[in-house]
Coordinates of C-alpha atoms in Angstrom, one line a residue:
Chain A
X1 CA 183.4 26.5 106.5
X2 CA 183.0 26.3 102.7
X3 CA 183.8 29.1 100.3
X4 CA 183.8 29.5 96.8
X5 CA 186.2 32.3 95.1
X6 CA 185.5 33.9 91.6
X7 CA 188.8 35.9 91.1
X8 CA 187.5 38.1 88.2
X9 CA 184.8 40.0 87.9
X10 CA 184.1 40.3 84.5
X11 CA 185.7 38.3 81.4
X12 CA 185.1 40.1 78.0
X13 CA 185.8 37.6 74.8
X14 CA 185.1 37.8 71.4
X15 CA 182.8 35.7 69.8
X16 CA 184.3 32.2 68.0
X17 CA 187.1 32.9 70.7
X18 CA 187.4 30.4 73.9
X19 CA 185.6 31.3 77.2
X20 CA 187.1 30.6 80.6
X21 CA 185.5 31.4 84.1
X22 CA 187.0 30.8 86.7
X23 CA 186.5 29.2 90.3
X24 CA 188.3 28.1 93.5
X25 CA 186.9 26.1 96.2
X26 CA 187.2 25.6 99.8
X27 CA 185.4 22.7 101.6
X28 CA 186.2 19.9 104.1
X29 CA 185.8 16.8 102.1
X30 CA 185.5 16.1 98.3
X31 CA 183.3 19.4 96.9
X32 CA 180.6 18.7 95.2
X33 CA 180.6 22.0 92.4
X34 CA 177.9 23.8 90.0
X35 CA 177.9 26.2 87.8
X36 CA 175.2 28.6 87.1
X37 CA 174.3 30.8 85.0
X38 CA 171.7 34.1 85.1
X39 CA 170.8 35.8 82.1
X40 CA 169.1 39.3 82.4
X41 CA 166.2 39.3 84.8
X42 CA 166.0 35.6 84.8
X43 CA 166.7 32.8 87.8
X44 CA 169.5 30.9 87.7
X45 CA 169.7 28.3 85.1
X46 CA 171.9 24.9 86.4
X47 CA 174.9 24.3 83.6
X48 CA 176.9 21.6 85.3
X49 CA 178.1 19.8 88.2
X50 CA 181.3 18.0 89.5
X51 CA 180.1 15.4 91.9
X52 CA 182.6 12.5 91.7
X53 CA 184.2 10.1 88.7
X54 CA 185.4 12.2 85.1
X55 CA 187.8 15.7 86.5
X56 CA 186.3 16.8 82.9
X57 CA 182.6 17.6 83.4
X58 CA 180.2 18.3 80.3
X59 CA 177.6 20.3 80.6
X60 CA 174.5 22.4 78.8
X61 CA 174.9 24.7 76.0
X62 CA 178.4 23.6 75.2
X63 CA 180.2 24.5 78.6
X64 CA 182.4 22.2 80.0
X65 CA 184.0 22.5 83.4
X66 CA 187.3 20.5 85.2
X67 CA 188.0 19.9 88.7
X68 CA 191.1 20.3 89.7
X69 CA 192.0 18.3 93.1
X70 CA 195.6 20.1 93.9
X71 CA 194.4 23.4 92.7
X72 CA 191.2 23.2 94.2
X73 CA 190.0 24.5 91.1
X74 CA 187.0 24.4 88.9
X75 CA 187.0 26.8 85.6
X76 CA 184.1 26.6 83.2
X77 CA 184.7 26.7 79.8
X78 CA 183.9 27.1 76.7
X79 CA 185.5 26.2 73.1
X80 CA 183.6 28.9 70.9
X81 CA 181.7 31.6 72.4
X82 CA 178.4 33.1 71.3
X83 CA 176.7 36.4 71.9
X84 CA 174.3 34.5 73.7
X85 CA 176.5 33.5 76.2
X86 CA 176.4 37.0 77.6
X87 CA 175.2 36.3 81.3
X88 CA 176.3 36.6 84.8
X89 CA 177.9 32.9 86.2
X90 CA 178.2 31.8 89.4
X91 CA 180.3 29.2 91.1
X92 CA 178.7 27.1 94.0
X93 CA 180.3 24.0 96.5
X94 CA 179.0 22.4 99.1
X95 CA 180.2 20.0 101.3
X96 CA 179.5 16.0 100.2
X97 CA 176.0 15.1 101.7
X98 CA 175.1 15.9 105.1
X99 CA 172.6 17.1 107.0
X100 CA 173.1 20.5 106.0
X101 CA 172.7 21.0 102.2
X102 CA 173.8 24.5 102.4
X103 CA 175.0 25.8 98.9
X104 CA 178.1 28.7 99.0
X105 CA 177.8 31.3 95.9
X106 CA 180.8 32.7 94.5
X107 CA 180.6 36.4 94.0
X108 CA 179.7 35.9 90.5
X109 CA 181.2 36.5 87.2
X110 CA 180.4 38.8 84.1
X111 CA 181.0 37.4 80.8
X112 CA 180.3 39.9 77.6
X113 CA 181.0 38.2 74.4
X114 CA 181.5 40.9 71.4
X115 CA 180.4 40.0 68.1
Chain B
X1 CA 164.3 19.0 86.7
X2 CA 162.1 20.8 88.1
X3 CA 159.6 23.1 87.3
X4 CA 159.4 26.0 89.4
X5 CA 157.2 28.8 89.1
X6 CA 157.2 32.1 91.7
X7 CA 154.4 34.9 92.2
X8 CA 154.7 37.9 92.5
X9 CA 157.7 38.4 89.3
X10 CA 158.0 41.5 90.4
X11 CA 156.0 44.3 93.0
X12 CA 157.2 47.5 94.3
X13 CA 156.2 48.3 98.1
X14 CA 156.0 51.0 100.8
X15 CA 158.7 51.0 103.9
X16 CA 156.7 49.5 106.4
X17 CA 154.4 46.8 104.8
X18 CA 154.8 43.3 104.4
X19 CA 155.2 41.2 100.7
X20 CA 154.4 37.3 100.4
X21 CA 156.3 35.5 97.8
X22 CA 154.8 32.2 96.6
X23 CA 156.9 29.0 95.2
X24 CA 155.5 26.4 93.7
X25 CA 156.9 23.2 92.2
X26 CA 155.7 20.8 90.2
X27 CA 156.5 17.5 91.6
X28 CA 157.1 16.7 95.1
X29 CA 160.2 18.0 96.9
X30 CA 161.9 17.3 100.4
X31 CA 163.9 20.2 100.2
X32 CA 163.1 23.6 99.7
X33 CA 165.6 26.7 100.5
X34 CA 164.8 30.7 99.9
X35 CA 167.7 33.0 98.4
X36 CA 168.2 36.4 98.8
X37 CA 170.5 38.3 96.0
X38 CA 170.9 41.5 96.4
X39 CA 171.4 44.3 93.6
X40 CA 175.0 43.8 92.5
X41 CA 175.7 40.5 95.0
X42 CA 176.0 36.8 94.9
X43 CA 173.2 34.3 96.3
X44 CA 172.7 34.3 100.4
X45 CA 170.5 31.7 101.8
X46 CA 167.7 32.8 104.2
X47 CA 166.3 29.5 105.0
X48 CA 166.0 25.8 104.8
X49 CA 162.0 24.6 104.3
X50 CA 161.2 21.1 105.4
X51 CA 157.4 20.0 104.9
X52 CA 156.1 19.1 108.6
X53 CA 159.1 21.4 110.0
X54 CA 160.1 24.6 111.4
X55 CA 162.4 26.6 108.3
X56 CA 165.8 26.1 109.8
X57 CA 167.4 30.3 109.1
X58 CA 171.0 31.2 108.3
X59 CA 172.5 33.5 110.4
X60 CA 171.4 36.9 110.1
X61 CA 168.1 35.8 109.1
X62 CA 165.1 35.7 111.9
X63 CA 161.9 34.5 111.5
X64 CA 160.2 37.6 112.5
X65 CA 161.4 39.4 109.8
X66 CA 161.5 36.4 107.3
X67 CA 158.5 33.8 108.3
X68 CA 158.1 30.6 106.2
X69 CA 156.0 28.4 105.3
X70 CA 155.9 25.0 103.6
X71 CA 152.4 23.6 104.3
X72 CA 152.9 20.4 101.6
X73 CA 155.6 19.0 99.7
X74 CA 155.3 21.4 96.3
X75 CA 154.6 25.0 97.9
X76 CA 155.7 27.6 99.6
X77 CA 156.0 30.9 100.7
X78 CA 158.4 33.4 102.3
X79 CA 157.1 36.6 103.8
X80 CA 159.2 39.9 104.1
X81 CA 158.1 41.8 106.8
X82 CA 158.2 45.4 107.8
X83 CA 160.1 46.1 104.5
X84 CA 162.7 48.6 104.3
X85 CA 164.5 50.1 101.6
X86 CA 167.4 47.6 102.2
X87 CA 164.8 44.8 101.6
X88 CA 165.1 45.4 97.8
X89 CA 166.6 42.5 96.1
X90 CA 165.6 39.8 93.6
X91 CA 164.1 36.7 96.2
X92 CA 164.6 32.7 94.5
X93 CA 162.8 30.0 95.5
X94 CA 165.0 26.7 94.5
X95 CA 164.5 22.7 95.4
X96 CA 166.5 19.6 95.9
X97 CA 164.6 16.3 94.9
X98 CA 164.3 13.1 96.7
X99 CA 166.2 11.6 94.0
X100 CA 169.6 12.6 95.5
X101 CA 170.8 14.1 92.4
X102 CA 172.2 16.8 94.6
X103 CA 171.4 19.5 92.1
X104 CA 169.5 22.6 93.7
X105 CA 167.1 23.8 90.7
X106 CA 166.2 28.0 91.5
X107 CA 163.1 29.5 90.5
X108 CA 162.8 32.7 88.3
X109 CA 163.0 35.3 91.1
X110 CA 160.8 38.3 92.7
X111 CA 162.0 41.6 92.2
X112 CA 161.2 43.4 95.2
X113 CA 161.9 47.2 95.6
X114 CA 161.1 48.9 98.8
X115 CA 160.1 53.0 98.5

């Protein structure tokens, strides 16, 4: 079974000040991982994705995630906040491909960034 | 990626009736899976939609309660039935492409409350 854990659930930051979200992963195999984001009565919007090659992953509006093999880790992040990054983000995995393309949410994470 | 539009946005219903979401993309799709998030919750997956196929359902899911169809490769619908109150949650619509990026693209939701 795959699993995803989002261990906190809500990050507050001030703005110009790094972000990090984080995310731990269970699956059998190499994961592939997303992140997602879902701003205020919106779907969710794709970010990134970790699917093989570079641990350090570069993604839209400036986030950047790294996979983490040993750690089974995969925190998003991001150098400078902005307001705008105010948004609900979600960690996915799911297993390398297969028949079943089943993706596993995380529970979610709250980021607030202050101006 | 794809574009992915969903009608209704939004409807409030009556305990008892029955709601039928549309999804429709705008290029052609193998894959095509229906998400339930309720208030407060991470993403579960109701259903897997194959064109020419029967909607392969997660557990907990029935297709009495949650029909499907995906009559061509760019639409379709899910139908909540005999709605209760615990029915009330945002419903996405995403897609996987035949290009194998692997990346699950989520329409912008229906809000569905149940009186």
């Amino acid at each position: 079974a795959q699993s995803v854990a989002q261990p906190e659930d809500q990050v507050n930051v001030a703005e110009g000040n790094p972000l990090t979200v984080k995310c731990t992963y269970s699956v059998s195999g190499n994961p592939y991982l997303f992140w997602y984001v879902q701003y205020p009565n919106r779907g969710l919007q794709f970010l990134l994705k970790y699917i093989t090659g570079d641990n350090l992953v570069k993604g839209s509006y400036g986030f950047e995630a790294e996979f983490n093999k040993s750690q089974t880790s995969f925190h998003l992040k991001k150098p400078s906040a902005l307001v705008s990054d105010s948004a609900l983000y979600f960690c996915a995995v799911r297993a390398p491909r297969t028949n079943d393309y089943k993706l596993s949410f995380g529970a979610g994470t709250t980021v607030t960034v202050r101006a | 990626s794809a574009v992915i539009s969903q009608k209704p946005s939004r409807d409030i219903c009556q305990r008892g009736t029955s709601l039928t979401i549309q999804c429709q993309v705008d290029s052609q799709v193998t894959m095509m899976f229906w998400y339930r998030q309720q208030p407060g919750q991470s993403l579960t997956l109701i259903a897997t939609a194959n064109q020419g196929s029967e909607a392969t359902y997660e557990s907990g899911f029935v297709i009495d309660k949650f029909p499907i169809s995906r009559p061509n490769l760019t639409f379709s619908t899910l139908t909540v039935s005999n709605m209760s109150p615990e029915d009330s949650s945002i419903y996405l619509c995403s897609v996987e492409g035949q290009s194998s990026t692997d990346t699950q693209y989520f329409g912008p939701g229906t809000r569905l409350t149940v009186l």
